[in-house]
C-alpha positions as semicolon CSV with decimal commas, in nm:
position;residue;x (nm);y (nm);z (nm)
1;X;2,205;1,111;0,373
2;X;1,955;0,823;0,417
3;X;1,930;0,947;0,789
4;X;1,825;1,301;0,694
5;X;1,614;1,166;0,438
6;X;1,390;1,012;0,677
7;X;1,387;1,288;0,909
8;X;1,272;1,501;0,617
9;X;0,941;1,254;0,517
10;X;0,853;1,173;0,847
11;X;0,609;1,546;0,838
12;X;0,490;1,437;0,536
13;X;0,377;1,102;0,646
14;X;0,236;1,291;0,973
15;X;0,001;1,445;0,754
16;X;-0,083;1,191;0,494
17;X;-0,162;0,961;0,804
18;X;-0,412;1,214;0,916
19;X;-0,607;1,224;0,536
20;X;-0,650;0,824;0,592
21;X;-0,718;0,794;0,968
22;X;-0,951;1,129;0,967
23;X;-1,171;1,001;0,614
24;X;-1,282;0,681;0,852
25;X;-1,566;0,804;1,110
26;X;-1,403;0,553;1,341
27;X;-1,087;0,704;1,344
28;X;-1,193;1,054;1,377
29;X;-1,236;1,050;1,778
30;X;-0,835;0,831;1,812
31;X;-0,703;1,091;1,549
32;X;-0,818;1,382;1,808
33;X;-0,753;1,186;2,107
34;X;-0,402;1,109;1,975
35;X;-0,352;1,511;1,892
36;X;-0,463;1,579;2,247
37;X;-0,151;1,355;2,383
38;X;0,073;1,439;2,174
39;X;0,116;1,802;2,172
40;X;0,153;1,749;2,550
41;X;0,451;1,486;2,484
42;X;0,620;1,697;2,185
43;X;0,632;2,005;2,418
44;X;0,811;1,804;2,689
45;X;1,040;1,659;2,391
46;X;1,151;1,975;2,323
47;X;1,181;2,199;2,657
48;X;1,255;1,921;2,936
49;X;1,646;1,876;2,812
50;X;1,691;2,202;2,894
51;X;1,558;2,278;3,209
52;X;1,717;1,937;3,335
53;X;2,021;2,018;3,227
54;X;1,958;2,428;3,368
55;X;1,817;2,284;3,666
56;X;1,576;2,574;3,591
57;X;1,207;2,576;3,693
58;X;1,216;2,885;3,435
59;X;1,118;2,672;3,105
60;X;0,762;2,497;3,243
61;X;0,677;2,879;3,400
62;X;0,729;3,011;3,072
63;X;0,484;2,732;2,888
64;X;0,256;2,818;3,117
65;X;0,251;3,205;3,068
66;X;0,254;3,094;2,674
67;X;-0,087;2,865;2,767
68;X;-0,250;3,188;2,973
69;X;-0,165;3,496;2,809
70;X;-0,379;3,390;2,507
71;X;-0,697;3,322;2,763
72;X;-0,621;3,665;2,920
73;X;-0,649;3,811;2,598
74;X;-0,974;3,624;2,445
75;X;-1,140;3,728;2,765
76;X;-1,046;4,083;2,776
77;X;-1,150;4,143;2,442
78;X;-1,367;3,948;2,208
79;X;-1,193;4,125;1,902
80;X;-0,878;3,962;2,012
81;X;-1,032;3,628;2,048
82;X;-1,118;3,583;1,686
83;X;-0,724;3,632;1,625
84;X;-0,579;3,473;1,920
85;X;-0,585;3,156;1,821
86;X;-0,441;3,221;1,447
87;X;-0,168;3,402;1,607
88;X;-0,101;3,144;1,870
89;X;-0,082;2,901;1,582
90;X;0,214;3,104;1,431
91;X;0,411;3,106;1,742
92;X;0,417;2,749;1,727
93;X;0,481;2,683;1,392
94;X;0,777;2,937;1,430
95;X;0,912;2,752;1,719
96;X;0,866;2,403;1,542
97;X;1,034;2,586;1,266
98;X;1,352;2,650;1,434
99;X;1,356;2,329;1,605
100;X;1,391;2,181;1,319
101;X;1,667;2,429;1,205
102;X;1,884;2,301;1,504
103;X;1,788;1,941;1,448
104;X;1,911;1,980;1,064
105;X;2,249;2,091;1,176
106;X;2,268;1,801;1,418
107;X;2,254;1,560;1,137
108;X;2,536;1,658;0,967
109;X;2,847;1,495;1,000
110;X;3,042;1,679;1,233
111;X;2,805;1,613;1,495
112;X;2,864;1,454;1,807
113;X;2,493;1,308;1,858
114;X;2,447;1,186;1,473
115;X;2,343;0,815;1,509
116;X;2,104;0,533;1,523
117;X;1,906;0,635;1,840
118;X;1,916;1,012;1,758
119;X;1,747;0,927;1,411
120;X;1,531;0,691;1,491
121;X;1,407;0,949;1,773
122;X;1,368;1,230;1,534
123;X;1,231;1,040;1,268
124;X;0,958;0,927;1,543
125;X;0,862;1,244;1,669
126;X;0,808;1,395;1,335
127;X;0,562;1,212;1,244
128;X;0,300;1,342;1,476
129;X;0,409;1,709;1,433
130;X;0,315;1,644;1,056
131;X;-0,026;1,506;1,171
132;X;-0,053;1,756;1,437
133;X;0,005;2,071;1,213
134;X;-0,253;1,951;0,922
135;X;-0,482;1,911;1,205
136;X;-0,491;2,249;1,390
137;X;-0,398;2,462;1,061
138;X;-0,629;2,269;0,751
139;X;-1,012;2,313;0,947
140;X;-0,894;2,673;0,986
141;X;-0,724;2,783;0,651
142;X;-0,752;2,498;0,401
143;X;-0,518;2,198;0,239
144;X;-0,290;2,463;0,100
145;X;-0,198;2,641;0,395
146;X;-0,182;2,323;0,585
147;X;0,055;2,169;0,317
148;X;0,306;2,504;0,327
149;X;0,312;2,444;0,704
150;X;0,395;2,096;0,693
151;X;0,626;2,141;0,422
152;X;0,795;2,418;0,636
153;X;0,939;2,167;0,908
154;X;1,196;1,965;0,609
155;X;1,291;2,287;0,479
156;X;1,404;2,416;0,765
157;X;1,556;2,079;0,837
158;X;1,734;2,091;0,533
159;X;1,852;2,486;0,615
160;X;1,985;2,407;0,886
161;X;2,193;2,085;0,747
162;X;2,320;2,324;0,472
163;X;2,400;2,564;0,736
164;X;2,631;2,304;0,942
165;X;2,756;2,211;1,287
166;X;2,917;2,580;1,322
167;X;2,629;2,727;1,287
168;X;2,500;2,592;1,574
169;X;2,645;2,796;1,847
170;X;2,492;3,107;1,726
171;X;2,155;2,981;1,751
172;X;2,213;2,805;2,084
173;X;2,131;2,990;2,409
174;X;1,857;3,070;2,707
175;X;1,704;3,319;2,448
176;X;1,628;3,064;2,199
177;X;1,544;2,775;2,431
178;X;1,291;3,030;2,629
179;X;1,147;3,126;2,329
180;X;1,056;2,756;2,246
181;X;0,826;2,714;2,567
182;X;0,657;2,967;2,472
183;X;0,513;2,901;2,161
184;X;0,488;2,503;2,291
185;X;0,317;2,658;2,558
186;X;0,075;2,878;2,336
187;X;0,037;2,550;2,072
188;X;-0,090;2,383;2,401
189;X;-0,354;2,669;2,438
190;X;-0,454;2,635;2,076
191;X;-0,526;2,210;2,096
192;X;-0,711;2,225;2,399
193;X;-0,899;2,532;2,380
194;X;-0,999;2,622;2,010
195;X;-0,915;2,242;1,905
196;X;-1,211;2,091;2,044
197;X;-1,466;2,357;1,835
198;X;-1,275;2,297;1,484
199;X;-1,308;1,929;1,535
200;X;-1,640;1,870;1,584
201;X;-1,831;1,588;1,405
């Protein structure tokens, strides 16, 4: 329980980081810098494991179609582009979402990966998806909706630890994983594209 605990407060202290790091002019440029990196690194957290263990070049195609379709939309229509963004923003929270749903079941105790190293891993991870969600959704809708969306990733933790280890094989699949690299792929067109102009200082 201590385990999932921590897994639960890392968001939280993602985005309580970025209120003390982004209130120091100093910090501003690191905290974007760090964003910029680590979008990058959570999409590879997520999709490479998968398309090692596929030996599929199918996953990084996919991120990249999720990175260009929103482009090829903004610049076929400049209607589109004022909603692009928001709606590329809700892909990836959805896909953070249910990774979080699987990693929920995988703390409880029937699983086979539940240990020190798994934790420790999640925990880790966590805590710039916290920062990394206040950051693209707060500039754009406000401490509220930032707040829901950060709050979003432990509840769906906890969801899915409710739900248990056999619920886990019905969420499991090339669907699902697919799915993921898209809206990773469409969070990476968000950070670097639209990113830069709601971070200016």
């Amino acid at each position: 329980m201590l385990y999932l605990g921590a897994a639960l407060l890392a968001p939280v202290m993602g985005a309580a980081l970025y209120h003390v790091l982004h209130s120091r002019a100093a910090a501003v440029r690191i905290v974007d810098g760090f964003v910029y990196v680590a979008v990058p690194l959570l999409v590879l957290w997520q999709i490479l494991p998968y398309a090692w263990t596929e030996q599929s070049l199918l996953p990084p195609l996919i991120i990249g179609s999720g990175v260009l379709i929103p482009t090829i939309l903004e610049r076929a229509s400049n209607a589109l582009a004022s909603q692009t963004d928001n709606f590329a923003i809700l892909l990836g929270l959805s896909g953070l979402v249910l990774h979080a749903v699987l990693e929920g079941v995988a703390f409880t105790p029937g699983s086979d990966i539940l240990g020190i190293p798994f934790v420790a891993a999640v925990t880790l991870h966590r805590i710039p998806v916290g920062l990394v969600i206040w950051w693209l959704i707060c500039p754009r809708h406000g401490e509220l909706a930032a707040a829901a969306a950060v709050v979003s990733v432990p509840v769906a933790t906890a969801l899915g630890y409710v739900a248990g280890i056999e619920f886990l094989g019905e969420w499991q699949g090339q669907g699902l994983e697919l799915y993921q690299a898209f809206v990773a792929g469409s969070l990476i067109h968000v950070v670097f594209h639209q990113g830069r102009h709601d971070h200016r200082h």
